[in-house]
Amino acid sequence: MARATVVLALALCGVSALIAPSQLPATRSAKTARNTAVNMVFGRTKDSRKSFIPAVSTEALKPGSAVSAICSGLDICIAVDTDGSVYALGNKSPVLGTPMALGPVKAGKIKDPLTGTTFSLKTGEVVGKWCPNFPFSFLFQLIEPAGLPVFKAKTGGGSVQVEVDINAKTNFESGYWKGILDAQGKADGGYY
């Protein structure tokens, strides 16, 4: 009897995998879906709200180099081209997550110091060969090239300001469970 139940359960699992998602009943209406940048999280999320946040002092910038900054919980690379133009990009290399702020900046491009991949400062797209440095050229040849996120940047008042979604960190962290076994403690800041 138990063996027949297991076989039946396995057969039902196999059949349910063949049902197209469009044939399944909808559990949420379009009215309840939130229009946020982070839409695959649990808990409450806030609407996307972009604002210019001070990142670094203009005194810390030198042509042909980059510095890192944290803006509303996002790791940002502030790059200054050799002509003095200021750009803001994501600070993590899409290949290994190495800081882009360690890479050289020249002629509208920034180079990942580890893999050798070059990215456009204006668009964040890969320029040239993907992961040209050995052994990365061999190890990551099957990974599809990915660019860096680009942010609007402006200078003024002695600092560089970067336009970021100030609710991005809150929306990302809303996916974390807060319950009795949560190492972060209670949602109100207390501990169990």
PDB file of C-alpha atoms in Angstrom:
ATOM      1  CA  MET A   1       0.000   0.000   0.000  1.00  0.00           C
ATOM      2  CA  ALA A   2       2.762   2.458   0.952  1.00  0.00           C
ATOM      3  CA  ARG A   3       4.650   1.611  -2.219  1.00  0.00           C
ATOM      4  CA  ALA A   4       1.577   2.322  -4.373  1.00  0.00           C
ATOM      5  CA  THR A   5       1.140   5.694  -2.622  1.00  0.00           C
ATOM      6  CA  VAL A   6       4.745   6.668  -3.366  1.00  0.00           C
ATOM      7  CA  VAL A   7       4.382   5.672  -7.026  1.00  0.00           C
ATOM      8  CA  LEU A   8       1.131   7.651  -7.299  1.00  0.00           C
ATOM      9  CA  ALA A   9       2.734  10.713  -5.687  1.00  0.00           C
ATOM     10  CA  LEU A  10       5.697  10.563  -8.085  1.00  0.00           C
ATOM     11  CA  ALA A  11       3.361  10.223 -11.077  1.00  0.00           C
ATOM     12  CA  LEU A  12       1.329  13.261  -9.980  1.00  0.00           C
ATOM     13  CA  CYS A  13       4.518  15.310  -9.561  1.00  0.00           C
ATOM     14  CA  GLY A  14       5.567  14.399 -13.091  1.00  0.00           C
ATOM     15  CA  VAL A  15       2.172  15.337 -14.537  1.00  0.00           C
ATOM     16  CA  SER A  16       2.091  18.656 -12.665  1.00  0.00           C
ATOM     17  CA  ALA A  17       5.432  19.599 -14.176  1.00  0.00           C
ATOM     18  CA  LEU A  18       3.934  19.208 -17.658  1.00  0.00           C
ATOM     19  CA  ILE A  19       1.097  21.685 -17.037  1.00  0.00           C
ATOM     20  CA  ALA A  20       1.840  25.037 -18.666  1.00  0.00           C
ATOM     21  CA  PRO A  21       1.915  27.980 -16.237  1.00  0.00           C
ATOM     22  CA  SER A  22      -0.764  29.728 -18.337  1.00  0.00           C
ATOM     23  CA  GLN A  23      -3.168  26.885 -17.496  1.00  0.00           C
ATOM     24  CA  LEU A  24      -2.759  27.348 -13.756  1.00  0.00           C
ATOM     25  CA  PRO A  25      -5.237  29.614 -11.950  1.00  0.00           C
ATOM     26  CA  ALA A  26      -3.980  33.107 -11.134  1.00  0.00           C
ATOM     27  CA  THR A  27      -3.552  33.650  -7.404  1.00  0.00           C
ATOM     28  CA  ARG A  28      -2.876  37.406  -7.452  1.00  0.00           C
ATOM     29  CA  SER A  29      -4.678  40.089  -9.353  1.00  0.00           C
ATOM     30  CA  ALA A  30      -2.885  42.772 -11.323  1.00  0.00           C
ATOM     31  CA  LYS A  31      -4.114  45.326  -8.780  1.00  0.00           C
ATOM     32  CA  THR A  32      -2.004  43.822  -6.000  1.00  0.00           C
ATOM     33  CA  ALA A  33       1.213  43.638  -8.004  1.00  0.00           C
ATOM     34  CA  ARG A  34       3.535  46.471  -7.008  1.00  0.00           C
ATOM     35  CA  ASN A  35       5.446  48.459  -9.587  1.00  0.00           C
ATOM     36  CA  THR A  36       8.939  48.434  -8.044  1.00  0.00           C
ATOM     37  CA  ALA A  37      12.403  47.702  -9.317  1.00  0.00           C
ATOM     38  CA  VAL A  38      12.588  44.726  -6.957  1.00  0.00           C
ATOM     39  CA  ASN A  39       9.478  42.659  -7.644  1.00  0.00           C
ATOM     40  CA  MET A  40      10.522  39.179  -6.520  1.00  0.00           C
ATOM     41  CA  VAL A  41      10.742  39.821  -2.775  1.00  0.00           C
ATOM     42  CA  PHE A  42       8.604  38.868   0.194  1.00  0.00           C
ATOM     43  CA  GLY A  43       7.273  41.380   2.667  1.00  0.00           C
ATOM     44  CA  ARG A  44       6.541  45.021   2.154  1.00  0.00           C
ATOM     45  CA  THR A  45       8.301  46.985  -0.538  1.00  0.00           C
ATOM     46  CA  LYS A  46       8.371  50.691  -1.253  1.00  0.00           C
ATOM     47  CA  ASP A  47       7.972  52.376  -4.601  1.00  0.00           C
ATOM     48  CA  SER A  48      11.149  53.244  -6.472  1.00  0.00           C
ATOM     49  CA  ARG A  49      12.278  56.781  -5.636  1.00  0.00           C
ATOM     50  CA  LYS A  50      15.374  58.214  -7.294  1.00  0.00           C
ATOM     51  CA  SER A  51      17.355  61.020  -5.762  1.00  0.00           C
ATOM     52  CA  PHE A  52      20.851  62.501  -6.065  1.00  0.00           C
ATOM     53  CA  ILE A  53      22.948  61.417  -3.065  1.00  0.00           C
ATOM     54  CA  PRO A  54      26.408  62.876  -2.233  1.00  0.00           C
ATOM     55  CA  ALA A  55      29.010  60.182  -2.930  1.00  0.00           C
ATOM     56  CA  VAL A  56      32.551  61.559  -2.641  1.00  0.00           C
ATOM     57  CA  SER A  57      34.336  64.866  -2.318  1.00  0.00           C
ATOM     58  CA  THR A  58      35.668  66.348  -5.558  1.00  0.00           C
ATOM     59  CA  GLU A  59      39.071  66.630  -3.805  1.00  0.00           C
ATOM     60  CA  ALA A  60      39.325  62.805  -3.803  1.00  0.00           C
ATOM     61  CA  LEU A  61      39.066  62.652  -7.601  1.00  0.00           C
ATOM     62  CA  LYS A  62      42.005  62.506  -9.988  1.00  0.00           C
ATOM     63  CA  PRO A  63      41.824  62.243 -13.794  1.00  0.00           C
ATOM     64  CA  GLY A  64      42.436  58.688 -15.015  1.00  0.00           C
ATOM     65  CA  SER A  65      41.398  57.025 -11.758  1.00  0.00           C
ATOM     66  CA  ALA A  66      38.337  55.827  -9.884  1.00  0.00           C
ATOM     67  CA  VAL A  67      37.145  55.751  -6.276  1.00  0.00           C
ATOM     68  CA  SER A  68      34.425  53.744  -4.581  1.00  0.00           C
ATOM     69  CA  ALA A  69      31.482  55.070  -2.595  1.00  0.00           C
ATOM     70  CA  ILE A  70      28.377  53.744  -0.888  1.00  0.00           C
ATOM     71  CA  CYS A  71      25.161  55.551  -1.863  1.00  0.00           C
ATOM     72  CA  SER A  72      21.970  54.394  -0.122  1.00  0.00           C
ATOM     73  CA  GLY A  73      23.502  50.955   0.363  1.00  0.00           C
ATOM     74  CA  LEU A  74      24.687  50.592  -3.254  1.00  0.00           C
ATOM     75  CA  ASP A  75      28.386  50.099  -4.051  1.00  0.00           C
ATOM     76  CA  ILE A  76      29.227  52.763  -6.665  1.00  0.00           C
ATOM     77  CA  CYS A  77      32.413  53.378  -8.662  1.00  0.00           C
ATOM     78  CA  ILE A  78      33.051  57.069  -9.408  1.00  0.00           C
ATOM     79  CA  ALA A  79      35.385  57.187 -12.409  1.00  0.00           C
ATOM     80  CA  VAL A  80      37.124  60.301 -13.745  1.00  0.00           C
ATOM     81  CA  ASP A  81      38.224  60.105 -17.371  1.00  0.00           C
ATOM     82  CA  THR A  82      41.505  61.626 -18.509  1.00  0.00           C
ATOM     83  CA  ASP A  83      39.576  64.641 -19.871  1.00  0.00           C
ATOM     84  CA  GLY A  84      38.003  65.288 -16.428  1.00  0.00           C
ATOM     85  CA  SER A  85      34.530  63.871 -17.157  1.00  0.00           C
ATOM     86  CA  VAL A  86      32.925  62.177 -14.152  1.00  0.00           C
ATOM     87  CA  TYR A  87      30.946  58.916 -14.455  1.00  0.00           C
ATOM     88  CA  ALA A  88      29.181  56.628 -11.973  1.00  0.00           C
ATOM     89  CA  LEU A  89      29.017  52.844 -12.467  1.00  0.00           C
ATOM     90  CA  GLY A  90      28.383  49.752 -10.398  1.00  0.00           C
ATOM     91  CA  ASN A  91      31.552  48.950  -8.454  1.00  0.00           C
ATOM     92  CA  LYS A  92      31.379  45.157  -8.788  1.00  0.00           C
ATOM     93  CA  SER A  93      32.778  43.410 -11.834  1.00  0.00           C
ATOM     94  CA  PRO A  94      30.095  41.158 -13.353  1.00  0.00           C
ATOM     95  CA  VAL A  95      32.583  38.296 -13.619  1.00  0.00           C
ATOM     96  CA  LEU A  96      34.094  37.902 -10.149  1.00  0.00           C
ATOM     97  CA  GLY A  97      32.741  40.868  -8.185  1.00  0.00           C
ATOM     98  CA  THR A  98      36.122  42.576  -7.919  1.00  0.00           C
ATOM     99  CA  PRO A  99      35.999  46.342  -7.275  1.00  0.00           C
ATOM    100  CA  MET A 100      36.020  48.322 -10.506  1.00  0.00           C
ATOM    101  CA  ALA A 101      37.450  51.320  -8.623  1.00  0.00           C
ATOM    102  CA  LEU A 102      40.832  49.548  -8.678  1.00  0.00           C
ATOM    103  CA  GLY A 103      40.927  49.570 -12.483  1.00  0.00           C
ATOM    104  CA  PRO A 104      42.568  52.160 -14.734  1.00  0.00           C
ATOM    105  CA  VAL A 105      40.398  54.758 -16.497  1.00  0.00           C
ATOM    106  CA  LYS A 106      41.358  55.975 -19.965  1.00  0.00           C
ATOM    107  CA  ALA A 107      39.667  57.165 -23.179  1.00  0.00           C
ATOM    108  CA  GLY A 108      36.086  56.685 -21.956  1.00  0.00           C
ATOM    109  CA  LYS A 109      36.721  53.164 -20.650  1.00  0.00           C
ATOM    110  CA  ILE A 110      37.470  51.423 -17.361  1.00  0.00           C
ATOM    111  CA  LYS A 111      39.329  48.112 -17.174  1.00  0.00           C
ATOM    112  CA  ASP A 112      38.715  45.330 -14.680  1.00  0.00           C
ATOM    113  CA  PRO A 113      42.172  44.879 -13.087  1.00  0.00           C
ATOM    114  CA  LEU A 114      41.771  41.129 -12.613  1.00  0.00           C
ATOM    115  CA  THR A 115      40.094  39.751 -15.735  1.00  0.00           C
ATOM    116  CA  GLY A 116      41.164  42.526 -18.139  1.00  0.00           C
ATOM    117  CA  THR A 117      37.601  43.136 -19.391  1.00  0.00           C
ATOM    118  CA  THR A 118      37.078  46.733 -20.527  1.00  0.00           C
ATOM    119  CA  PHE A 119      33.761  48.575 -20.037  1.00  0.00           C
ATOM    120  CA  SER A 120      32.408  51.813 -21.515  1.00  0.00           C
ATOM    121  CA  LEU A 121      32.025  54.591 -18.935  1.00  0.00           C
ATOM    122  CA  LYS A 122      28.950  55.988 -20.715  1.00  0.00           C
ATOM    123  CA  THR A 123      26.950  52.790 -21.293  1.00  0.00           C
ATOM    124  CA  GLY A 124      28.552  50.166 -19.031  1.00  0.00           C
ATOM    125  CA  GLU A 125      28.744  47.763 -22.004  1.00  0.00           C
ATOM    126  CA  VAL A 126      31.711  45.470 -22.626  1.00  0.00           C
ATOM    127  CA  VAL A 127      34.210  47.000 -25.049  1.00  0.00           C
ATOM    128  CA  GLY A 128      36.563  44.544 -26.737  1.00  0.00           C
ATOM    129  CA  LYS A 129      37.217  40.975 -25.659  1.00  0.00           C
ATOM    130  CA  TRP A 130      35.458  39.375 -22.684  1.00  0.00           C
ATOM    131  CA  CYS A 131      37.928  38.255 -19.956  1.00  0.00           C
ATOM    132  CA  PRO A 132      41.130  38.423 -22.045  1.00  0.00           C
ATOM    133  CA  ASN A 133      43.538  37.707 -19.156  1.00  0.00           C
ATOM    134  CA  PHE A 134      44.676  34.108 -18.612  1.00  0.00           C
ATOM    135  CA  PRO A 135      43.260  31.916 -16.970  1.00  0.00           C
ATOM    136  CA  PHE A 136      39.952  33.820 -17.109  1.00  0.00           C
ATOM    137  CA  SER A 137      39.854  33.653 -20.909  1.00  0.00           C
ATOM    138  CA  PHE A 138      39.699  29.874 -20.552  1.00  0.00           C
ATOM    139  CA  LEU A 139      37.549  29.663 -17.407  1.00  0.00           C
ATOM    140  CA  PHE A 140      34.820  32.135 -18.380  1.00  0.00           C
ATOM    141  CA  GLN A 141      34.558  31.597 -22.140  1.00  0.00           C
ATOM    142  CA  LEU A 142      31.095  30.044 -21.715  1.00  0.00           C
ATOM    143  CA  ILE A 143      29.710  32.911 -19.618  1.00  0.00           C
ATOM    144  CA  GLU A 144      27.789  35.465 -21.654  1.00  0.00           C
ATOM    145  CA  PRO A 145      29.312  38.966 -21.402  1.00  0.00           C
ATOM    146  CA  ALA A 146      27.475  41.307 -19.037  1.00  0.00           C
ATOM    147  CA  GLY A 147      27.866  45.035 -18.573  1.00  0.00           C
ATOM    148  CA  LEU A 148      27.947  47.296 -15.535  1.00  0.00           C
ATOM    149  CA  PRO A 149      24.996  49.342 -14.272  1.00  0.00           C
ATOM    150  CA  VAL A 150      25.368  53.058 -15.042  1.00  0.00           C
ATOM    151  CA  PHE A 151      24.100  55.887 -12.826  1.00  0.00           C
ATOM    152  CA  LYS A 152      23.652  59.598 -13.472  1.00  0.00           C
ATOM    153  CA  ALA A 153      26.335  61.720 -11.792  1.00  0.00           C
ATOM    154  CA  LYS A 154      26.730  65.441 -11.283  1.00  0.00           C
ATOM    155  CA  THR A 155      29.306  67.611  -9.586  1.00  0.00           C
ATOM    156  CA  GLY A 156      28.592  70.676  -7.482  1.00  0.00           C
ATOM    157  CA  GLY A 157      28.985  71.976  -3.966  1.00  0.00           C
ATOM    158  CA  GLY A 158      32.375  70.293  -3.577  1.00  0.00           C
ATOM    159  CA  SER A 159      31.068  66.747  -4.087  1.00  0.00           C
ATOM    160  CA  VAL A 160      29.967  64.269  -6.704  1.00  0.00           C
ATOM    161  CA  GLN A 161      26.314  63.330  -6.419  1.00  0.00           C
ATOM    162  CA  VAL A 162      24.910  60.096  -7.848  1.00  0.00           C
ATOM    163  CA  GLU A 163      21.254  59.442  -8.708  1.00  0.00           C
ATOM    164  CA  VAL A 164      20.188  56.179  -7.060  1.00  0.00           C
ATOM    165  CA  ASP A 165      16.952  54.543  -5.930  1.00  0.00           C
ATOM    166  CA  ILE A 166      16.924  55.415  -2.242  1.00  0.00           C
ATOM    167  CA  ASN A 167      14.480  52.551  -1.538  1.00  0.00           C
ATOM    168  CA  ALA A 168      16.573  49.848  -3.266  1.00  0.00           C
ATOM    169  CA  LYS A 169      18.250  48.610  -0.067  1.00  0.00           C
ATOM    170  CA  THR A 170      14.964  48.564   1.857  1.00  0.00           C
ATOM    171  CA  ASN A 171      13.260  46.648  -0.937  1.00  0.00           C
ATOM    172  CA  PHE A 172      16.115  44.144  -1.158  1.00  0.00           C
ATOM    173  CA  GLU A 173      16.175  43.567   2.589  1.00  0.00           C
ATOM    174  CA  SER A 174      12.380  43.192   2.783  1.00  0.00           C
ATOM    175  CA  GLY A 175      12.866  39.666   1.443  1.00  0.00           C
ATOM    176  CA  TYR A 176      14.548  38.565   4.666  1.00  0.00           C
ATOM    177  CA  TRP A 177      12.384  36.626   7.079  1.00  0.00           C
ATOM    178  CA  LYS A 178      12.012  38.125  10.524  1.00  0.00           C
ATOM    179  CA  GLY A 179      10.775  35.535  12.976  1.00  0.00           C
ATOM    180  CA  ILE A 180      11.630  33.615  16.101  1.00  0.00           C
ATOM    181  CA  LEU A 181      14.836  32.136  14.677  1.00  0.00           C
ATOM    182  CA  ASP A 182      15.950  35.313  12.936  1.00  0.00           C
ATOM    183  CA  ALA A 183      19.513  36.256  13.893  1.00  0.00           C
ATOM    184  CA  GLN A 184      18.694  39.930  13.311  1.00  0.00           C
ATOM    185  CA  GLY A 185      16.332  40.075  16.286  1.00  0.00           C
ATOM    186  CA  LYS A 186      12.804  41.435  16.331  1.00  0.00           C
ATOM    187  CA  ALA A 187      11.471  43.728  13.625  1.00  0.00           C
ATOM    188  CA  ASP A 188      11.220  46.530  16.224  1.00  0.00           C
ATOM    189  CA  GLY A 189      14.973  46.370  16.976  1.00  0.00           C
ATOM    190  CA  GLY A 190      14.703  44.307  20.158  1.00  0.00           C
ATOM    191  CA  TYR A 191      15.966  40.774  20.716  1.00  0.00           C
ATOM    192  CA  TYR A 192      14.203  37.581  21.711  1.00  0.00           C
TER     193      TYR A 192
END
